[in-house]
XYZ file of N, CA and C in Angstrom:
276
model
N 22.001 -52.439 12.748
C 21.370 -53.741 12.812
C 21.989 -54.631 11.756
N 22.148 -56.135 12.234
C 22.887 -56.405 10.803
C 21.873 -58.262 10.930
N 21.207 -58.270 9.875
C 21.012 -59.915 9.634
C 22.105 -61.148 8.868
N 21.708 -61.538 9.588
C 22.717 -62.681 9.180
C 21.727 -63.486 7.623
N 22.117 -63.929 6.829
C 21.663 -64.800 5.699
C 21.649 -65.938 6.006
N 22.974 -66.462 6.599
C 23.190 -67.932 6.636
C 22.103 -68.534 7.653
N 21.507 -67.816 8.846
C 20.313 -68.418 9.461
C 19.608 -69.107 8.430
N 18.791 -68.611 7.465
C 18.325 -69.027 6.422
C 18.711 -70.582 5.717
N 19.887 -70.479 5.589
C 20.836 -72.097 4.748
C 21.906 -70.622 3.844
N 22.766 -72.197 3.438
C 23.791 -71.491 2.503
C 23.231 -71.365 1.082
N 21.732 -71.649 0.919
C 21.333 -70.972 -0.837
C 20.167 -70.501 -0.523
N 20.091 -69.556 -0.526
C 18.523 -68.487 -0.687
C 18.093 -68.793 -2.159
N 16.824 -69.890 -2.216
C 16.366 -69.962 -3.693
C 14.788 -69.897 -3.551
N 14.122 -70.350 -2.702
C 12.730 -70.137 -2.468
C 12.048 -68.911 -2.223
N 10.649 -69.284 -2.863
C 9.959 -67.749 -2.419
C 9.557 -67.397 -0.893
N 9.611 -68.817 -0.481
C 9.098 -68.434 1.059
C 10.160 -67.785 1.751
N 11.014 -68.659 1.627
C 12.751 -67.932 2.343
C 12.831 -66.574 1.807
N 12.770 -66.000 0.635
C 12.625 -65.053 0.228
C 11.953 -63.873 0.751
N 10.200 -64.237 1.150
C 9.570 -63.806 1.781
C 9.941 -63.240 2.759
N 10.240 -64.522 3.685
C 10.485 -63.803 4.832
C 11.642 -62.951 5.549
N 12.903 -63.724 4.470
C 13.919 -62.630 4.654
C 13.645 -60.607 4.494
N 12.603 -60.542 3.173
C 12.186 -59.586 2.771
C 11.473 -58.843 3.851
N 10.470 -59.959 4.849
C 9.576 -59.218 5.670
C 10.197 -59.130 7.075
N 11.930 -59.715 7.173
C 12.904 -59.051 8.312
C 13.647 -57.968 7.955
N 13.467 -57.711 6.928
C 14.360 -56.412 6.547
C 13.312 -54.980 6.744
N 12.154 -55.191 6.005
C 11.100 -54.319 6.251
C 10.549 -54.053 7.754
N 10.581 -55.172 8.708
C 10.495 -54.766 10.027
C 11.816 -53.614 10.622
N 13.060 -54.343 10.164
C 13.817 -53.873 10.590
C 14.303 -51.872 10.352
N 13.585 -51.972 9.281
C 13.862 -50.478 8.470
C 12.861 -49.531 9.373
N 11.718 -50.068 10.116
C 10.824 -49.300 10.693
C 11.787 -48.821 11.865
N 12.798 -49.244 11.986
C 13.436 -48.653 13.251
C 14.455 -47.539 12.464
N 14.907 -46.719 11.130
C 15.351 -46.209 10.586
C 16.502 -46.176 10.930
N 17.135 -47.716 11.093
C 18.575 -47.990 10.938
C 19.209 -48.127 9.902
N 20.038 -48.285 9.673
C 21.113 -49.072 8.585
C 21.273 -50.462 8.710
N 21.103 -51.317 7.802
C 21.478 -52.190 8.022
C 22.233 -53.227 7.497
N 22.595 -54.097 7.373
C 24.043 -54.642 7.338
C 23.458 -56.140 7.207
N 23.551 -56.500 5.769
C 23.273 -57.876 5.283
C 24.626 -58.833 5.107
N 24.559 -59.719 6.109
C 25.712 -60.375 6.132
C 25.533 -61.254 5.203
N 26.311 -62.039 4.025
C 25.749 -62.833 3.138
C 27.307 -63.746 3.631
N 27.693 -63.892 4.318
C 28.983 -65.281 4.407
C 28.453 -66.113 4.295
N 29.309 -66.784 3.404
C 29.162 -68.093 2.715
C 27.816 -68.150 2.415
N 26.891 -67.299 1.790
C 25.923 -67.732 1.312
C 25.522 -67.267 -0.476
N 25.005 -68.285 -1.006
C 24.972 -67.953 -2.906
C 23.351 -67.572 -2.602
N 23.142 -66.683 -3.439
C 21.555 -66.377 -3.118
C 21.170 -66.428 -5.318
N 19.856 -67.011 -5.069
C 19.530 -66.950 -6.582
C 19.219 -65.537 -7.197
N 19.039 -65.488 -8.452
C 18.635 -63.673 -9.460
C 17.415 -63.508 -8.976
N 16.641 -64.593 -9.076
C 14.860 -64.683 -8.800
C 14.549 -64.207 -6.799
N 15.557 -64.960 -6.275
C 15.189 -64.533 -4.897
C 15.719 -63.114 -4.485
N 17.291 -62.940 -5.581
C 17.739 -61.092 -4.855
C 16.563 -60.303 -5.652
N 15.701 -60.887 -6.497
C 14.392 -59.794 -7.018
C 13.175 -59.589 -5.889
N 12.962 -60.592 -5.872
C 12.025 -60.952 -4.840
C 12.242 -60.170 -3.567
N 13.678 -60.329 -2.639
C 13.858 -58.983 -1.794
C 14.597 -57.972 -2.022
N 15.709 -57.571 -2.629
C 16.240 -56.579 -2.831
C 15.528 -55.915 -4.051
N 15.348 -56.543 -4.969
C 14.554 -55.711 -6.078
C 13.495 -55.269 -5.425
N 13.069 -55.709 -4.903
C 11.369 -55.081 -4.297
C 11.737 -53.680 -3.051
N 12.729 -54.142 -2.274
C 13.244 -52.938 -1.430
C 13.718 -52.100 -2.442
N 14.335 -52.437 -3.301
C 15.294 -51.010 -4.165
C 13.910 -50.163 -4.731
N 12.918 -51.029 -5.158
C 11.875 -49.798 -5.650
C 11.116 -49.131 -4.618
N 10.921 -49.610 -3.735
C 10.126 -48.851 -2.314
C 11.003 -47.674 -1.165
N 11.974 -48.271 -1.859
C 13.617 -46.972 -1.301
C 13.461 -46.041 -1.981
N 13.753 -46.740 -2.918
C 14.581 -45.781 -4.356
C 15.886 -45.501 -3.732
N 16.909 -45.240 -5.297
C 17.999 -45.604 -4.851
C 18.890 -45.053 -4.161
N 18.163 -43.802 -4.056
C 19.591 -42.975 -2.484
C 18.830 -43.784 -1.749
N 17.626 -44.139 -1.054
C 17.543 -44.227 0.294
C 17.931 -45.774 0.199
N 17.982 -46.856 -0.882
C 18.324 -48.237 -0.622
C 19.882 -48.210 0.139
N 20.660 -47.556 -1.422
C 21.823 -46.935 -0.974
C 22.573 -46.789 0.580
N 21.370 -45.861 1.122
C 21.497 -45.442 2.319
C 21.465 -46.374 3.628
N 20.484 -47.228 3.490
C 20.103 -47.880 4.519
C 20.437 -49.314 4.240
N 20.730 -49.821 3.099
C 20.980 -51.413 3.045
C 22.528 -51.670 2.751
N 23.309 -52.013 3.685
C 24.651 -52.266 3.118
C 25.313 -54.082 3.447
N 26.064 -54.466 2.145
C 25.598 -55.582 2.283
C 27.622 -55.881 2.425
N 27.470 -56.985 3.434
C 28.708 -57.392 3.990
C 29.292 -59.107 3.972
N 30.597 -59.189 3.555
C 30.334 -60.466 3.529
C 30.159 -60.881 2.008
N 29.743 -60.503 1.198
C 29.087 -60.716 0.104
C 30.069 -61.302 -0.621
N 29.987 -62.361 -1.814
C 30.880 -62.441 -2.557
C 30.431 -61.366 -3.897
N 31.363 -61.650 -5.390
C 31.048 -61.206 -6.278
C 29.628 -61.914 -7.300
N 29.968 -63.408 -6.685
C 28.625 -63.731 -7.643
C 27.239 -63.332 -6.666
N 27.338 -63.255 -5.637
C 26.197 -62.865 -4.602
C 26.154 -61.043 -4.933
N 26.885 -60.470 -5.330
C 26.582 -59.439 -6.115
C 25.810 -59.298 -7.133
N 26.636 -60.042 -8.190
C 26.001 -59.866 -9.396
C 24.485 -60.571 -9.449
N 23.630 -61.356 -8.299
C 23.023 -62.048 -8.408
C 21.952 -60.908 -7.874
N 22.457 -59.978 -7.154
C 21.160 -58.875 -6.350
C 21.376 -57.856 -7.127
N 22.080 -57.909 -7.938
C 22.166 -56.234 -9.285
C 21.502 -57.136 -10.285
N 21.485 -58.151 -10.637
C 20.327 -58.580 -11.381
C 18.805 -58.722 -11.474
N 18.640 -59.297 -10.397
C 17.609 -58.955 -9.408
C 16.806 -57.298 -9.442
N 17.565 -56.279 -8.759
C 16.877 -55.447 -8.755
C 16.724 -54.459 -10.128
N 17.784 -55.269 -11.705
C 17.799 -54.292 -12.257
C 15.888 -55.383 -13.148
N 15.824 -56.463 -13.185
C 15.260 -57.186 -13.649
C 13.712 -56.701 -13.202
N 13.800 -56.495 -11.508
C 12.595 -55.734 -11.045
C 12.211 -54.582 -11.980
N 13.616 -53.985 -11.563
C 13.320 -52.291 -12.189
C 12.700 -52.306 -13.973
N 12.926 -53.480 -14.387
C 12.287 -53.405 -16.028
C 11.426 -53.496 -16.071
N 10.268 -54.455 -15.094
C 9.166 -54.736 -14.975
C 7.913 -53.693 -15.092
């Protein structure tokens, strides 16, 4: 299964967008696929990759995030922006 980001806009910064990206990924996991986060051309904020990836990385944990979330497309700052995110969760 793979979502697209850019449906969304090219900046993921809100909590609602956030939200609901979060609550298409969680539908989507009930089908125990893999899935495949396309992030082209999209910058996503630290606060919003917490909001969904930090919150999936703790309800995974990290073999099964590992396992099931693979993210495509991505640049490096759209990296460093969801390893912030979930490490920022994880301190909490």
């Amino acid at each position: 299964m793979e979502i697209n980001l850019s449906k969304y806009g090219k900046i993921i910064s809100t909590d609602d967008t956030s939200n609901t990206i979060l609550r298409e990924i969680e539908a989507s996991l009930k089908n125990n696929e893999p899935i495949d986060i396309n992030a082209l051309d999209v910058v996503i904020s630290t606060k919003s990759a917490r909001l969904i990836f930090g919150i999936l990385y703790k309800k995974l944990s990290k073999i099964n995030f590992n396992s099931k979330i693979h993210f495509k497309n991505a640049s490096t700052t759209f990296m460093f922006a969801v390893n912030e995110g979930i490490l920022t969760e994880l301190s909490d």
